[in-house]
Amino acid sequence: MSLLDIPDVFIGSTDDGHTFVILNRPIRDADRLLTDAGFLPREHHGRRLHLLPPGIAQDVHERAGVAMYGLLAHTHDLVDLSWTTRWSPDQPAGAPNLHFQVRDGTVAVTASTTAARLLLEQHGFVPTADGASYRTRDGLDERQLLSAVTAPEAHAYTHGLSARVHLGIPTPADIPASTRRRSAPATGPRITPSAPRRTR
């Protein structure tokens, strides 16, 4: 299973600046909500995928926010790890305090401040041998790896620290095939616990 397969809705970014929304189960009105926000629907390797081309950070942030709030009316099992949608008038552009790199079942993080390093250690990250970055402890499954990203990312936001997550997906063509079975269409809202998320 991939991290992308775990929640009902996964929002992420490719390295080339596309924002994507993956629907891991049918959600009522999702296509309309996403296309109204400017996302382009497509079937991709067994996935129902919606893409937003690279654009101005504020515009991408607003479009993704509209789509997210619409989807939250149907499921709370939503994870947003997109770096393209992270825009705030109060936060200057520049290098993030925390930079997560997800690749091949591992999570590595660099921290630019003491506060960011302390936050990582609080969440169980361990420094690498050279001390240049942090990594998750060994033996985590995919759900635990997802939590290892979402929990400190949300925690960082509450402390005014910026974070960026790179999923190791160069372009939309590199989004991996789905390993999750498609389920029957949803008949109503389903609420499941999810990692804490920041508000937009």
PDB file of C-alpha atoms in Angstrom:
ATOM      1  CA  MET A   1       0.000   0.000   0.000  1.00  0.00           C
ATOM      2  CA  SER A   2       1.128   3.539  -0.753  1.00  0.00           C
ATOM      3  CA  LEU A   3       0.622   6.525   1.548  1.00  0.00           C
ATOM      4  CA  LEU A   4      -1.638   7.888  -1.183  1.00  0.00           C
ATOM      5  CA  ASP A   5      -4.023   4.920  -0.788  1.00  0.00           C
ATOM      6  CA  ILE A   6      -4.793   5.325   2.925  1.00  0.00           C
ATOM      7  CA  PRO A   7      -7.320   8.183   3.329  1.00  0.00           C
ATOM      8  CA  ASP A   8     -10.571   8.644   1.416  1.00  0.00           C
ATOM      9  CA  VAL A   9      -9.091  11.839  -0.048  1.00  0.00           C
ATOM     10  CA  PHE A  10      -5.389  12.540  -0.507  1.00  0.00           C
ATOM     11  CA  ILE A  11      -4.187  15.970  -1.660  1.00  0.00           C
ATOM     12  CA  GLY A  12      -0.570  16.250  -2.742  1.00  0.00           C
ATOM     13  CA  SER A  13       1.854  17.954  -5.091  1.00  0.00           C
ATOM     14  CA  THR A  14       4.252  16.750  -7.726  1.00  0.00           C
ATOM     15  CA  ASP A  15       7.789  18.095  -7.873  1.00  0.00           C
ATOM     16  CA  ASP A  16       6.908  20.075 -11.029  1.00  0.00           C
ATOM     17  CA  GLY A  17       4.165  22.017  -9.229  1.00  0.00           C
ATOM     18  CA  HIS A  18       0.938  20.196 -10.073  1.00  0.00           C
ATOM     19  CA  THR A  19      -1.598  19.806  -7.275  1.00  0.00           C
ATOM     20  CA  PHE A  20      -3.482  16.522  -7.306  1.00  0.00           C
ATOM     21  CA  VAL A  21      -6.474  15.103  -5.477  1.00  0.00           C
ATOM     22  CA  ILE A  22      -6.885  11.331  -5.254  1.00  0.00           C
ATOM     23  CA  LEU A  23     -10.286   9.884  -4.404  1.00  0.00           C
ATOM     24  CA  ASN A  24      -9.837   6.432  -2.890  1.00  0.00           C
ATOM     25  CA  ARG A  25     -13.570   5.868  -2.665  1.00  0.00           C
ATOM     26  CA  PRO A  26     -16.491   7.380  -4.571  1.00  0.00           C
ATOM     27  CA  ILE A  27     -17.706  10.556  -2.897  1.00  0.00           C
ATOM     28  CA  ARG A  28     -20.979  12.212  -3.832  1.00  0.00           C
ATOM     29  CA  ASP A  29     -20.535  15.476  -5.774  1.00  0.00           C
ATOM     30  CA  ALA A  30     -16.729  15.190  -5.664  1.00  0.00           C
ATOM     31  CA  ASP A  31     -16.287  15.576  -9.440  1.00  0.00           C
ATOM     32  CA  ARG A  32     -18.455  18.691  -9.494  1.00  0.00           C
ATOM     33  CA  LEU A  33     -16.758  20.212  -6.434  1.00  0.00           C
ATOM     34  CA  LEU A  34     -13.303  19.649  -7.875  1.00  0.00           C
ATOM     35  CA  THR A  35     -14.046  20.727 -11.447  1.00  0.00           C
ATOM     36  CA  ASP A  36     -15.817  23.860 -10.165  1.00  0.00           C
ATOM     37  CA  ALA A  37     -12.578  24.665  -8.294  1.00  0.00           C
ATOM     38  CA  GLY A  38     -10.561  24.268 -11.513  1.00  0.00           C
ATOM     39  CA  PHE A  39      -9.283  20.688 -11.136  1.00  0.00           C
ATOM     40  CA  LEU A  40      -9.212  18.504 -14.256  1.00  0.00           C
ATOM     41  CA  PRO A  41     -10.546  14.920 -13.797  1.00  0.00           C
ATOM     42  CA  ARG A  42      -8.808  11.866 -15.202  1.00  0.00           C
ATOM     43  CA  GLU A  43      -8.474   8.127 -14.688  1.00  0.00           C
ATOM     44  CA  HIS A  44      -4.855   7.296 -13.952  1.00  0.00           C
ATOM     45  CA  HIS A  45      -3.575   3.754 -13.322  1.00  0.00           C
ATOM     46  CA  GLY A  46      -6.786   2.690 -11.590  1.00  0.00           C
ATOM     47  CA  ARG A  47      -7.164   5.953  -9.697  1.00  0.00           C
ATOM     48  CA  ARG A  48      -9.769   8.699  -9.921  1.00  0.00           C
ATOM     49  CA  LEU A  49      -7.450  11.683 -10.051  1.00  0.00           C
ATOM     50  CA  HIS A  50      -8.031  15.453 -10.306  1.00  0.00           C
ATOM     51  CA  LEU A  51      -5.200  17.763 -11.343  1.00  0.00           C
ATOM     52  CA  LEU A  52      -4.613  21.488 -10.954  1.00  0.00           C
ATOM     53  CA  PRO A  53      -1.787  22.808 -13.150  1.00  0.00           C
ATOM     54  CA  PRO A  54       0.996  24.910 -11.613  1.00  0.00           C
ATOM     55  CA  GLY A  55      -0.125  28.449 -10.871  1.00  0.00           C
ATOM     56  CA  ILE A  56       0.128  31.441  -8.557  1.00  0.00           C
ATOM     57  CA  ALA A  57       0.413  30.223  -4.945  1.00  0.00           C
ATOM     58  CA  GLN A  58      -2.509  32.301  -3.667  1.00  0.00           C
ATOM     59  CA  ASP A  59      -4.803  31.121  -6.466  1.00  0.00           C
ATOM     60  CA  VAL A  60      -3.862  27.454  -5.982  1.00  0.00           C
ATOM     61  CA  HIS A  61      -4.358  27.842  -2.214  1.00  0.00           C
ATOM     62  CA  GLU A  62      -7.841  29.306  -2.690  1.00  0.00           C
ATOM     63  CA  ARG A  63      -8.939  26.729  -5.276  1.00  0.00           C
ATOM     64  CA  ALA A  64      -7.736  23.810  -3.170  1.00  0.00           C
ATOM     65  CA  GLY A  65      -9.374  25.321  -0.082  1.00  0.00           C
ATOM     66  CA  VAL A  66     -12.754  25.560  -1.817  1.00  0.00           C
ATOM     67  CA  ALA A  67     -12.466  21.937  -2.952  1.00  0.00           C
ATOM     68  CA  MET A  68     -11.306  20.734   0.465  1.00  0.00           C
ATOM     69  CA  TYR A  69     -14.167  22.320   2.379  1.00  0.00           C
ATOM     70  CA  GLY A  70     -16.655  20.886  -0.076  1.00  0.00           C
ATOM     71  CA  LEU A  71     -15.189  17.396   0.323  1.00  0.00           C
ATOM     72  CA  LEU A  72     -15.186  17.686   4.127  1.00  0.00           C
ATOM     73  CA  ALA A  73     -18.991  17.751   3.980  1.00  0.00           C
ATOM     74  CA  HIS A  74     -18.796  14.107   2.803  1.00  0.00           C
ATOM     75  CA  THR A  75     -15.768  12.703   4.642  1.00  0.00           C
ATOM     76  CA  HIS A  76     -13.331  13.755   7.354  1.00  0.00           C
ATOM     77  CA  ASP A  77     -10.841  11.130   6.187  1.00  0.00           C
ATOM     78  CA  LEU A  78      -8.857  13.696   4.203  1.00  0.00           C
ATOM     79  CA  VAL A  79      -5.104  14.295   4.207  1.00  0.00           C
ATOM     80  CA  ASP A  80      -3.543  17.386   2.615  1.00  0.00           C
ATOM     81  CA  LEU A  81       0.244  17.195   2.145  1.00  0.00           C
ATOM     82  CA  SER A  82       0.456  19.489  -0.875  1.00  0.00           C
ATOM     83  CA  TRP A  83       3.218  22.092  -0.815  1.00  0.00           C
ATOM     84  CA  THR A  84       1.672  24.003  -3.722  1.00  0.00           C
ATOM     85  CA  THR A  85      -1.358  25.043  -1.644  1.00  0.00           C
ATOM     86  CA  ARG A  86       0.635  26.433   1.307  1.00  0.00           C
ATOM     87  CA  TRP A  87       0.221  30.175   1.022  1.00  0.00           C
ATOM     88  CA  SER A  88      -0.369  32.721   3.743  1.00  0.00           C
ATOM     89  CA  PRO A  89      -0.231  36.526   3.641  1.00  0.00           C
ATOM     90  CA  ASP A  90       1.408  36.422   7.085  1.00  0.00           C
ATOM     91  CA  GLN A  91       4.225  34.076   6.127  1.00  0.00           C
ATOM     92  CA  PRO A  92       6.996  35.230   3.804  1.00  0.00           C
ATOM     93  CA  ALA A  93       8.045  33.000   0.932  1.00  0.00           C
ATOM     94  CA  GLY A  94      11.323  31.210   1.393  1.00  0.00           C
ATOM     95  CA  ALA A  95      12.859  28.035   2.691  1.00  0.00           C
ATOM     96  CA  PRO A  96      10.586  26.126   5.078  1.00  0.00           C
ATOM     97  CA  ASN A  97      11.552  25.479   8.689  1.00  0.00           C
ATOM     98  CA  LEU A  98      10.847  21.777   8.111  1.00  0.00           C
ATOM     99  CA  HIS A  99      11.374  19.979   4.819  1.00  0.00           C
ATOM    100  CA  PHE A 100       9.931  16.449   4.653  1.00  0.00           C
ATOM    101  CA  GLN A 101      11.062  14.074   1.910  1.00  0.00           C
ATOM    102  CA  VAL A 102       8.937  10.944   1.452  1.00  0.00           C
ATOM    103  CA  ARG A 103      10.474   8.224  -0.681  1.00  0.00           C
ATOM    104  CA  ASP A 104      10.455   4.413  -0.849  1.00  0.00           C
ATOM    105  CA  GLY A 105       8.812   3.846   2.515  1.00  0.00           C
ATOM    106  CA  THR A 106      10.992   6.313   4.410  1.00  0.00           C
ATOM    107  CA  VAL A 107      10.601   9.859   5.692  1.00  0.00           C
ATOM    108  CA  ALA A 108      13.605  12.151   6.020  1.00  0.00           C
ATOM    109  CA  VAL A 109      13.351  15.694   7.370  1.00  0.00           C
ATOM    110  CA  THR A 110      15.684  18.662   7.506  1.00  0.00           C
ATOM    111  CA  ALA A 111      15.087  21.380  10.083  1.00  0.00           C
ATOM    112  CA  SER A 112      16.390  24.928   9.764  1.00  0.00           C
ATOM    113  CA  THR A 113      15.841  26.106  13.346  1.00  0.00           C
ATOM    114  CA  THR A 114      16.312  24.816  16.880  1.00  0.00           C
ATOM    115  CA  ALA A 115      12.547  24.963  17.448  1.00  0.00           C
ATOM    116  CA  ALA A 116      11.977  22.793  14.370  1.00  0.00           C
ATOM    117  CA  ARG A 117      14.588  20.258  15.511  1.00  0.00           C
ATOM    118  CA  LEU A 118      13.026  20.052  18.976  1.00  0.00           C
ATOM    119  CA  LEU A 119       9.598  19.521  17.448  1.00  0.00           C
ATOM    120  CA  LEU A 120      10.904  16.605  15.358  1.00  0.00           C
ATOM    121  CA  GLU A 121      12.510  14.991  18.372  1.00  0.00           C
ATOM    122  CA  GLN A 122       9.238  15.403  20.268  1.00  0.00           C
ATOM    123  CA  HIS A 123       7.555  13.364  17.509  1.00  0.00           C
ATOM    124  CA  GLY A 124      10.087  10.543  17.676  1.00  0.00           C
ATOM    125  CA  PHE A 125      12.359  11.475  14.782  1.00  0.00           C
ATOM    126  CA  VAL A 126      16.008  10.526  15.241  1.00  0.00           C
ATOM    127  CA  PRO A 127      19.001  12.442  13.870  1.00  0.00           C
ATOM    128  CA  THR A 128      21.005  10.840  11.078  1.00  0.00           C
ATOM    129  CA  ALA A 129      24.624   9.867  11.685  1.00  0.00           C
ATOM    130  CA  ASP A 130      25.939  13.066  10.111  1.00  0.00           C
ATOM    131  CA  GLY A 131      23.437  15.206  12.044  1.00  0.00           C
ATOM    132  CA  ALA A 132      22.271  16.945   8.850  1.00  0.00           C
ATOM    133  CA  SER A 133      18.724  15.606   8.949  1.00  0.00           C
ATOM    134  CA  TYR A 134      16.242  13.451  10.839  1.00  0.00           C
ATOM    135  CA  ARG A 135      14.476  10.219   9.962  1.00  0.00           C
ATOM    136  CA  THR A 136      11.628   8.123  11.319  1.00  0.00           C
ATOM    137  CA  ARG A 137      12.478   5.183  13.525  1.00  0.00           C
ATOM    138  CA  ASP A 138      12.676   1.770  11.821  1.00  0.00           C
ATOM    139  CA  GLY A 139       9.776  -0.622  11.410  1.00  0.00           C
ATOM    140  CA  LEU A 140       6.904   1.784  10.717  1.00  0.00           C
ATOM    141  CA  ASP A 141       4.120   0.653   8.418  1.00  0.00           C
ATOM    142  CA  GLU A 142       2.517   2.984   5.858  1.00  0.00           C
ATOM    143  CA  ARG A 143      -0.158   4.295   8.213  1.00  0.00           C
ATOM    144  CA  GLN A 144       2.463   5.074  10.838  1.00  0.00           C
ATOM    145  CA  LEU A 145       4.635   6.781   8.213  1.00  0.00           C
ATOM    146  CA  LEU A 146       1.673   8.922   7.149  1.00  0.00           C
ATOM    147  CA  SER A 147       1.078   9.923  10.779  1.00  0.00           C
ATOM    148  CA  ALA A 148       4.801  10.621  11.139  1.00  0.00           C
ATOM    149  CA  VAL A 149       4.349  13.335   8.503  1.00  0.00           C
ATOM    150  CA  THR A 150       0.886  14.701   9.295  1.00  0.00           C
ATOM    151  CA  ALA A 151       1.301  15.022  13.074  1.00  0.00           C
ATOM    152  CA  PRO A 152       4.522  17.114  13.151  1.00  0.00           C
ATOM    153  CA  GLU A 153       3.420  19.105  10.077  1.00  0.00           C
ATOM    154  CA  ALA A 154       0.202  20.133  11.846  1.00  0.00           C
ATOM    155  CA  HIS A 155       2.083  20.706  15.118  1.00  0.00           C
ATOM    156  CA  ALA A 156       4.593  22.937  13.315  1.00  0.00           C
ATOM    157  CA  TYR A 157       1.770  25.067  11.943  1.00  0.00           C
ATOM    158  CA  THR A 158       0.415  25.706  15.461  1.00  0.00           C
ATOM    159  CA  HIS A 159       3.853  27.061  16.427  1.00  0.00           C
ATOM    160  CA  GLY A 160       4.153  29.315  13.382  1.00  0.00           C
ATOM    161  CA  LEU A 161       6.747  27.075  11.731  1.00  0.00           C
ATOM    162  CA  SER A 162       6.543  26.471   8.000  1.00  0.00           C
ATOM    163  CA  ALA A 163       6.733  22.971   6.557  1.00  0.00           C
ATOM    164  CA  ARG A 164       6.996  21.549   3.074  1.00  0.00           C
ATOM    165  CA  VAL A 165       6.363  17.933   2.104  1.00  0.00           C
ATOM    166  CA  HIS A 166       7.850  16.445  -1.051  1.00  0.00           C
ATOM    167  CA  LEU A 167       6.307  13.115  -1.967  1.00  0.00           C
ATOM    168  CA  GLY A 168       9.011  12.082  -4.434  1.00  0.00           C
ATOM    169  CA  ILE A 169       6.633  12.271  -7.408  1.00  0.00           C
ATOM    170  CA  PRO A 170       8.337  14.216 -10.233  1.00  0.00           C
ATOM    171  CA  THR A 171       5.307  14.676 -12.535  1.00  0.00           C
ATOM    172  CA  PRO A 172       1.640  13.602 -12.659  1.00  0.00           C
ATOM    173  CA  ALA A 173       2.659  10.671 -14.888  1.00  0.00           C
ATOM    174  CA  ASP A 174       4.706   9.335 -11.953  1.00  0.00           C
ATOM    175  CA  ILE A 175       1.786   9.117  -9.511  1.00  0.00           C
ATOM    176  CA  PRO A 176       1.768   5.424  -8.592  1.00  0.00           C
ATOM    177  CA  ALA A 177      -1.000   3.021  -9.499  1.00  0.00           C
ATOM    178  CA  SER A 178      -3.700   2.393  -6.926  1.00  0.00           C
ATOM    179  CA  THR A 179      -3.323  -0.636  -4.681  1.00  0.00           C
ATOM    180  CA  ARG A 180      -6.685  -0.049  -3.004  1.00  0.00           C
ATOM    181  CA  ARG A 181      -9.829  -1.782  -4.228  1.00  0.00           C
ATOM    182  CA  ARG A 182     -12.587   0.484  -5.450  1.00  0.00           C
ATOM    183  CA  SER A 183     -15.672   0.339  -3.243  1.00  0.00           C
ATOM    184  CA  ALA A 184     -19.362   0.851  -3.915  1.00  0.00           C
ATOM    185  CA  PRO A 185     -20.598   4.436  -4.277  1.00  0.00           C
ATOM    186  CA  ALA A 186     -21.137   6.259  -1.019  1.00  0.00           C
ATOM    187  CA  THR A 187     -24.701   6.870   0.095  1.00  0.00           C
ATOM    188  CA  GLY A 188     -23.964   9.525   2.698  1.00  0.00           C
ATOM    189  CA  PRO A 189     -21.283  11.162   4.794  1.00  0.00           C
ATOM    190  CA  ARG A 190     -18.738   8.912   6.459  1.00  0.00           C
ATOM    191  CA  ILE A 191     -16.725  10.293   9.325  1.00  0.00           C
ATOM    192  CA  THR A 192     -13.500   8.586  10.330  1.00  0.00           C
ATOM    193  CA  PRO A 193     -10.655   9.781  12.504  1.00  0.00           C
ATOM    194  CA  SER A 194      -7.815  11.509  10.745  1.00  0.00           C
ATOM    195  CA  ALA A 195      -4.568  13.133  11.735  1.00  0.00           C
ATOM    196  CA  PRO A 196      -5.048  16.715  12.924  1.00  0.00           C
ATOM    197  CA  ARG A 197      -4.896  19.199  10.073  1.00  0.00           C
ATOM    198  CA  ARG A 198      -4.315  22.883   9.877  1.00  0.00           C
ATOM    199  CA  THR A 199      -7.121  25.218   8.914  1.00  0.00           C
ATOM    200  CA  ARG A 200      -6.830  27.307   5.809  1.00  0.00           C
TER     201      ARG A 200
END
